[in-house]
Amino acid sequence: MAIERTLCIIKPDAVEKKRSGAILAMLEEAGFTIVACKRMALSRPVAEGFYAVHKARPFFGELVEFMTRSPVFVVVLEREDAVAKYRQVMGATDPAKADAGTIRKAHGGSVGENAVHGSDSLDNAKIEIGYFFAASKVAPVAG
Ligand code: CMP
């Protein structure tokens, strides 16, 4: 299996509850290397652009409102099969349906405020990483 990268966002609810460190620790324990990480306040246009694929959904306004409420951590994760592995560790979108031991089960509160975001495919991971990080700001892929 190939070494991949994926994008994690630690969302406002988790940052507000001081869960960022615990979430990063879960990710490291699951074998991910944190190759880039920054704390930032998403502006409305940046949040709308990131979630543009959900623009027609009834929850879009609520989603943008939530993601701009307070700062997030934007994190690039690397490991073998990173996209699929992170989706396992992250858990289902609705924390109530997430498996025990997953980040969303441990730290998510609701389908809207679910602690973390994760890329859903390798193609989208590349787009999402590029949305937040210039290639020159991310360390080279581990050998
Ligand atoms: P995320 O992985 O960040 O991608 C899109 C987000 O939309 C998703 O996580 C959820 O937090 C959010 N979302 C999905 N369904 C709903 C919903 N019914 N109400 C509010 N937010 C939702």
Coordinates of N, CA and C and ligand atoms in Angstrom, one line a residue:
M1 N 0.8 -1.2 0.0 CA 0.0 0.0 0.0 C 0.9 1.3 0.0
A2 N 0.4 2.3 -0.6 CA 1.2 3.5 -0.8 C 1.1 4.5 0.4
I3 N 2.2 5.2 0.6 CA 2.1 6.3 1.6 C 1.2 7.4 1.0
E4 N 0.3 7.9 1.8 CA -0.6 8.9 1.3 C -0.7 10.0 2.3
R5 N -1.3 11.1 1.9 CA -1.6 12.2 2.8 C -3.1 12.5 2.8
T6 N -3.6 13.0 3.9 CA -5.0 13.4 4.0 C -5.1 14.6 4.8
L7 N -6.3 15.3 4.7 CA -6.5 16.5 5.5 C -7.4 16.3 6.6
C8 N -7.0 16.7 7.8 CA -7.9 16.7 9.0 C -8.1 18.2 9.4
I9 N -9.3 18.5 9.8 CA -9.6 19.8 10.4 C -10.1 19.4 11.8
I10 N -9.5 20.0 12.9 CA -10.0 19.9 14.2 C -11.0 21.1 14.3
K11 N -12.3 20.8 14.4 CA -13.3 21.8 14.3 C -13.5 22.6 15.6
P12 N -14.2 23.8 15.4 CA -14.3 24.7 16.6 C -14.8 24.1 17.9
D13 N -15.8 23.1 17.8 CA -16.3 22.5 19.0 C -15.1 21.8 19.8
A14 N -14.3 21.1 19.1 CA -13.2 20.3 19.8 C -12.1 21.3 20.2
V15 N -11.8 22.3 19.5 CA -10.8 23.3 19.9 C -11.3 24.0 21.2
E16 N -12.5 24.4 21.1 CA -13.1 25.1 22.3 C -13.1 24.3 23.5
K17 N -13.3 23.0 23.4 CA -13.3 22.1 24.5 C -11.9 21.6 24.9
K18 N -10.8 22.2 24.3 CA -9.4 21.8 24.6 C -9.2 20.4 24.3
R19 N -9.8 19.8 23.2 CA -9.5 18.4 22.8 C -8.5 18.3 21.7
S20 N -7.9 19.4 21.3 CA -7.0 19.3 20.1 C -5.8 18.4 20.4
G21 N -5.2 18.5 21.6 CA -4.0 17.7 21.9 C -4.4 16.2 22.0
A22 N -5.6 15.9 22.6 CA -6.0 14.5 22.7 C -6.3 13.9 21.3
I23 N -6.8 14.7 20.4 CA -7.1 14.3 19.1 C -5.8 14.0 18.3
L24 N -4.9 14.9 18.4 CA -3.6 14.7 17.8 C -2.9 13.5 18.3
A25 N -3.0 13.3 19.6 CA -2.4 12.1 20.2 C -3.1 10.8 19.7
M26 N -4.4 10.8 19.5 CA -5.1 9.6 18.9 C -4.5 9.3 17.5
L27 N -4.3 10.4 16.8 CA -3.8 10.3 15.4 C -2.4 9.7 15.4
E28 N -1.5 10.2 16.3 CA -0.2 9.7 16.3 C -0.2 8.2 16.8
E29 N -1.0 7.9 17.7 CA -1.1 6.5 18.2 C -1.6 5.6 17.1
A30 N -2.4 6.1 16.2 CA -2.9 5.3 15.1 C -1.9 5.3 13.9
G31 N -0.7 5.8 14.1 CA 0.4 5.6 13.1 C 0.5 6.8 12.2
F32 N -0.2 7.9 12.4 CA 0.0 9.0 11.4 C 1.1 9.9 11.9
T33 N 1.8 10.4 10.9 CA 2.8 11.5 11.1 C 2.1 12.8 10.8
I34 N 2.2 13.8 11.7 CA 1.7 15.1 11.5 C 2.7 15.9 10.7
V35 N 2.5 16.1 9.4 CA 3.5 16.7 8.6 C 3.3 18.2 8.4
A36 N 2.1 18.7 8.8 CA 1.8 20.2 8.9 C 0.6 20.4 9.8
C37 N 0.6 21.5 10.5 CA -0.4 21.8 11.4 C -0.5 23.3 11.7
K38 N -1.6 23.9 11.5 CA -1.7 25.3 11.9 C -3.1 25.6 12.4
R39 N -3.1 26.6 13.4 CA -4.3 27.1 14.0 C -4.8 28.3 13.2
M40 N -6.0 28.3 12.8 CA -6.5 29.5 12.0 C -8.0 29.7 12.2
A41 N -8.4 31.0 12.1 CA -9.8 31.3 12.1 C -10.2 31.3 10.7
L42 N -11.2 30.5 10.3 CA -11.7 30.4 8.9 C -12.6 31.6 8.7
S43 N -12.3 32.4 7.6 CA -13.2 33.5 7.2 C -14.4 32.8 6.6
R44 N -15.5 33.6 6.4 CA -16.7 33.0 5.8 C -16.4 32.6 4.3
P45 N -15.7 33.4 3.5 CA -15.4 32.9 2.1 C -14.5 31.7 2.1
V46 N -13.6 31.6 3.0 CA -12.7 30.4 3.0 C -13.5 29.1 3.4
A47 N -14.4 29.3 4.4 CA -15.3 28.1 4.8 C -16.2 27.8 3.7
E48 N -16.8 28.8 3.1 CA -17.8 28.5 2.0 C -17.1 27.8 0.8
G49 N -15.9 28.3 0.5 CA -15.1 27.7 -0.6 C -14.7 26.2 -0.3
F50 N -14.3 26.0 1.0 CA -13.9 24.6 1.4 C -15.1 23.7 1.2
Y51 N -16.3 24.1 1.7 CA -17.4 23.2 1.7 C -18.3 23.5 0.5
A52 N -17.8 24.0 -0.6 CA -18.6 24.4 -1.8 C -19.4 23.2 -2.3
V53 N -18.9 22.0 -2.2 CA -19.6 20.8 -2.7 C -20.9 20.6 -1.9
H54 N -21.1 21.2 -0.7 CA -22.3 21.0 0.1 C -23.2 22.2 -0.1
K55 N -22.9 23.1 -1.0 CA -23.6 24.4 -1.1 C -25.2 24.3 -1.2
A56 N -25.6 23.3 -1.9 CA -27.1 23.1 -2.1 C -27.7 22.4 -0.9
R57 N -27.0 21.9 0.1 CA -27.5 21.1 1.2 C -28.2 22.1 2.2
P58 N -29.3 21.6 2.8 CA -30.0 22.4 3.7 C -29.2 22.9 4.9
F59 N -28.2 22.1 5.3 CA -27.3 22.5 6.5 C -26.2 23.3 6.1
F60 N -26.0 23.8 4.9 CA -24.8 24.5 4.5 C -24.6 25.8 5.3
G61 N -25.7 26.6 5.5 CA -25.5 27.8 6.3 C -25.1 27.6 7.7
E62 N -25.7 26.5 8.3 CA -25.3 26.1 9.7 C -23.9 25.7 9.7
L63 N -23.5 24.9 8.7 CA -22.1 24.4 8.7 C -21.1 25.5 8.6
V64 N -21.3 26.5 7.7 CA -20.4 27.7 7.6 C -20.4 28.5 8.9
E65 N -21.6 28.7 9.4 CA -21.7 29.4 10.7 C -20.8 28.8 11.8
F66 N -21.0 27.5 11.9 CA -20.2 26.7 12.9 C -18.7 26.8 12.6
M67 N -18.3 26.6 11.4 CA -16.9 26.5 11.1 C -16.1 27.8 11.2
T68 N -16.9 28.9 11.2 CA -16.3 30.2 11.4 C -16.5 30.8 12.8
R69 N -17.1 30.0 13.7 CA -17.4 30.4 15.1 C -16.2 30.7 15.9
S70 N -15.1 29.9 15.7 CA -13.9 30.1 16.5 C -12.8 29.3 15.8
P71 N -11.5 29.5 16.2 CA -10.4 28.9 15.4 C -10.5 27.3 15.3
V72 N -9.9 26.9 14.2 CA -9.7 25.4 14.0 C -8.2 25.1 13.9
F73 N -7.9 23.8 13.9 CA -6.5 23.4 13.5 C -6.7 22.7 12.2
V74 N -5.8 23.1 11.2 CA -5.8 22.4 9.9 C -4.5 21.5 9.9
V75 N -4.7 20.2 9.6 CA -3.6 19.3 9.9 C -3.4 18.4 8.6
V76 N -2.2 18.2 8.2 CA -1.9 17.3 7.1 C -1.3 16.0 7.8
L77 N -2.0 14.9 7.5 CA -1.6 13.6 8.1 C -1.0 12.7 7.0
E78 N 0.0 11.9 7.4 CA 0.7 11.0 6.5 C 0.9 9.6 7.1
R79 N 0.6 8.6 6.3 CA 0.9 7.2 6.7 C 0.5 6.4 5.5
E80 N 0.8 5.1 5.6 CA 0.3 4.2 4.5 C -1.2 4.2 4.5
D81 N -1.8 4.2 3.3 CA -3.3 4.2 3.2 C -4.0 5.2 4.1
A82 N -3.4 6.4 4.1 CA -3.9 7.5 5.0 C -5.4 7.8 4.9
V83 N -5.9 7.9 3.7 CA -7.2 8.4 3.5 C -8.2 7.4 4.2
A84 N -8.1 6.1 3.9 CA -9.0 5.1 4.4 C -8.8 5.0 5.9
K85 N -7.5 4.9 6.3 CA -7.2 4.7 7.8 C -7.7 5.9 8.6
Y86 N -7.6 7.1 8.1 CA -8.1 8.2 8.9 C -9.6 8.2 9.0
R87 N -10.3 7.8 7.9 CA -11.7 7.7 8.0 C -12.2 6.7 9.0
Q88 N -11.4 5.6 9.2 CA -11.7 4.6 10.2 C -11.5 5.2 11.6
V89 N -10.4 5.9 11.8 CA -10.1 6.4 13.1 C -11.0 7.6 13.5
M90 N -11.5 8.3 12.4 CA -12.4 9.5 12.6 C -13.7 9.0 13.0
G91 N -14.3 8.0 12.4 CA -15.6 7.4 12.8 C -16.7 8.1 11.9
A92 N -17.9 7.6 12.1 CA -19.1 8.0 11.3 C -19.4 9.5 11.5
T93 N -20.0 10.2 10.5 CA -20.3 11.6 10.6 C -21.1 11.9 11.8
D94 N -22.1 11.1 12.1 CA -22.9 11.2 13.3 C -22.2 10.5 14.5
P95 N -21.7 11.3 15.5 CA -21.0 10.7 16.6 C -21.8 9.6 17.3
A96 N -23.1 9.7 17.3 CA -23.9 8.6 17.9 C -23.8 7.3 17.2
K97 N -23.4 7.4 15.9 CA -23.3 6.1 15.1 C -21.9 5.7 15.0
A98 N -20.9 6.4 15.5 CA -19.5 6.1 15.3 C -19.1 5.0 16.2
D99 N -18.2 4.2 15.8 CA -17.7 3.0 16.5 C -16.9 3.5 17.8
A100 N -16.9 2.7 18.8 CA -16.1 3.0 20.0 C -14.7 3.1 19.6
G101 N -14.0 4.0 20.3 CA -12.6 4.2 20.0 C -12.3 5.2 18.9
T102 N -13.3 5.7 18.2 CA -13.1 6.6 17.2 C -13.0 8.1 17.7
I103 N -12.5 9.0 17.0 CA -12.4 10.4 17.4 C -13.8 11.0 17.6
R104 N -14.6 10.7 16.6 CA -16.0 11.4 16.7 C -16.8 10.8 17.9
K105 N -16.6 9.5 18.2 CA -17.3 8.9 19.3 C -16.8 9.5 20.6
A106 N -15.4 9.7 20.7 CA -14.8 10.2 21.9 C -15.1 11.7 22.1
H107 N -15.1 12.5 21.0 CA -15.0 13.9 21.1 C -16.1 14.7 20.4
G108 N -16.9 14.0 19.6 CA -18.0 14.7 18.8 C -19.2 14.8 19.6
G109 N -20.0 15.9 19.3 CA -21.3 16.1 20.1 C -22.5 15.8 19.3
S110 N -22.5 16.1 18.0 CA -23.7 15.9 17.1 C -23.2 15.8 15.7
V111 N -24.2 15.6 14.8 CA -23.8 15.5 13.4 C -23.2 16.8 12.8
G112 N -23.6 17.9 13.3 CA -23.1 19.2 12.9 C -21.8 19.5 13.6
E113 N -21.7 19.2 14.9 CA -20.5 19.6 15.7 C -19.8 18.2 16.0
N114 N -19.1 17.7 15.1 CA -18.6 16.4 15.2 C -17.0 16.3 15.3
A115 N -16.4 17.3 15.8 CA -15.0 17.4 16.3 C -14.0 17.5 15.1
V116 N -14.2 16.7 14.1 CA -13.1 16.7 13.0 C -13.7 16.5 11.6
H117 N -13.0 17.0 10.7 CA -13.3 16.7 9.3 C -12.2 15.8 8.7
G118 N -12.5 15.0 7.7 CA -11.5 14.2 7.0 C -11.8 14.2 5.5
S119 N -10.8 14.2 4.7 CA -11.0 14.0 3.3 C -11.6 12.7 3.0
D120 N -12.5 12.7 1.9 CA -13.2 11.4 1.6 C -12.6 10.6 0.5
S121 N -11.6 11.1 -0.2 CA -10.9 10.4 -1.2 C -9.5 10.9 -1.4
L122 N -8.6 10.2 -2.1 CA -7.3 10.7 -2.3 C -7.2 11.9 -3.2
D123 N -8.1 12.0 -4.2 CA -8.2 13.1 -5.0 C -8.6 14.4 -4.2
N124 N -9.6 14.2 -3.4 CA -10.1 15.3 -2.6 C -9.1 15.7 -1.5
A125 N -8.3 14.7 -1.0 CA -7.3 15.1 0.0 C -6.2 16.0 -0.7
K126 N -5.9 15.7 -1.9 CA -4.9 16.6 -2.6 C -5.5 18.0 -2.8
I127 N -6.7 18.1 -3.2 CA -7.4 19.4 -3.3 C -7.5 20.1 -2.0
E128 N -7.9 19.4 -1.0 CA -8.1 20.1 0.4 C -6.8 20.5 1.0
I129 N -5.7 19.7 0.8 CA -4.4 20.1 1.4 C -3.9 21.3 0.6
G130 N -4.1 21.3 -0.7 CA -3.7 22.5 -1.5 C -4.5 23.8 -1.2
Y131 N -5.7 23.6 -0.7 CA -6.6 24.7 -0.3 C -6.0 25.5 0.9
F132 N -5.3 24.8 1.8 CA -4.8 25.4 3.0 C -3.3 25.5 3.1
F133 N -2.5 24.7 2.3 CA -1.1 24.8 2.4 C -0.4 24.9 1.1
A134 N 0.5 25.8 1.0 CA 1.4 25.9 -0.2 C 2.3 24.7 -0.2
A135 N 2.6 24.1 -1.3 CA 3.5 22.9 -1.4 C 4.8 23.1 -0.6
S136 N 5.3 24.4 -0.7 CA 6.5 24.7 -0.1 C 6.5 24.7 1.4
K137 N 5.3 24.7 2.0 CA 5.1 24.7 3.5 C 4.9 23.3 4.1
V138 N 4.9 22.3 3.2 CA 4.6 21.0 3.7 C 5.9 20.1 3.5
A139 N 6.3 19.4 4.5 CA 7.5 18.6 4.4 C 7.4 17.6 3.3
P140 N 8.5 17.2 2.7 CA 8.5 16.1 1.7 C 7.9 14.8 2.2
V141 N 7.4 14.0 1.3 CA 6.8 12.7 1.7 C 7.9 11.9 2.3
A142 N 7.6 11.2 3.4 CA 8.6 10.3 4.1 C 9.0 9.2 3.1
G143 N 10.3 8.9 3.2 CA 10.9 7.9 2.3 C 10.5 6.4 2.6
Ligands
CMP1 P1 -17.5 17.0 7.4 O1 -16.7 15.7 7.3 O2 -16.7 18.2 7.8 O3 -18.1 17.3 5.9 C1 -19.4 18.0 5.8 C2 -20.0 18.3 7.1 O4 -21.3 18.6 7.1 C3 -20.0 17.0 8.0 O5 -18.6 16.8 8.4 C4 -20.9 17.4 9.1 O6 -20.3 18.0 10.2 C5 -21.8 18.4 8.4 N1 -23.2 17.8 8.3 C6 -23.6 16.7 7.6 N2 -24.9 16.5 7.8 C7 -25.3 17.5 8.5 C8 -26.6 17.8 9.1 N3 -27.7 17.1 8.8 N4 -26.7 19.0 9.8 C9 -25.6 19.7 10.1 N5 -24.4 19.5 9.6 C10 -24.2 18.3 8.9

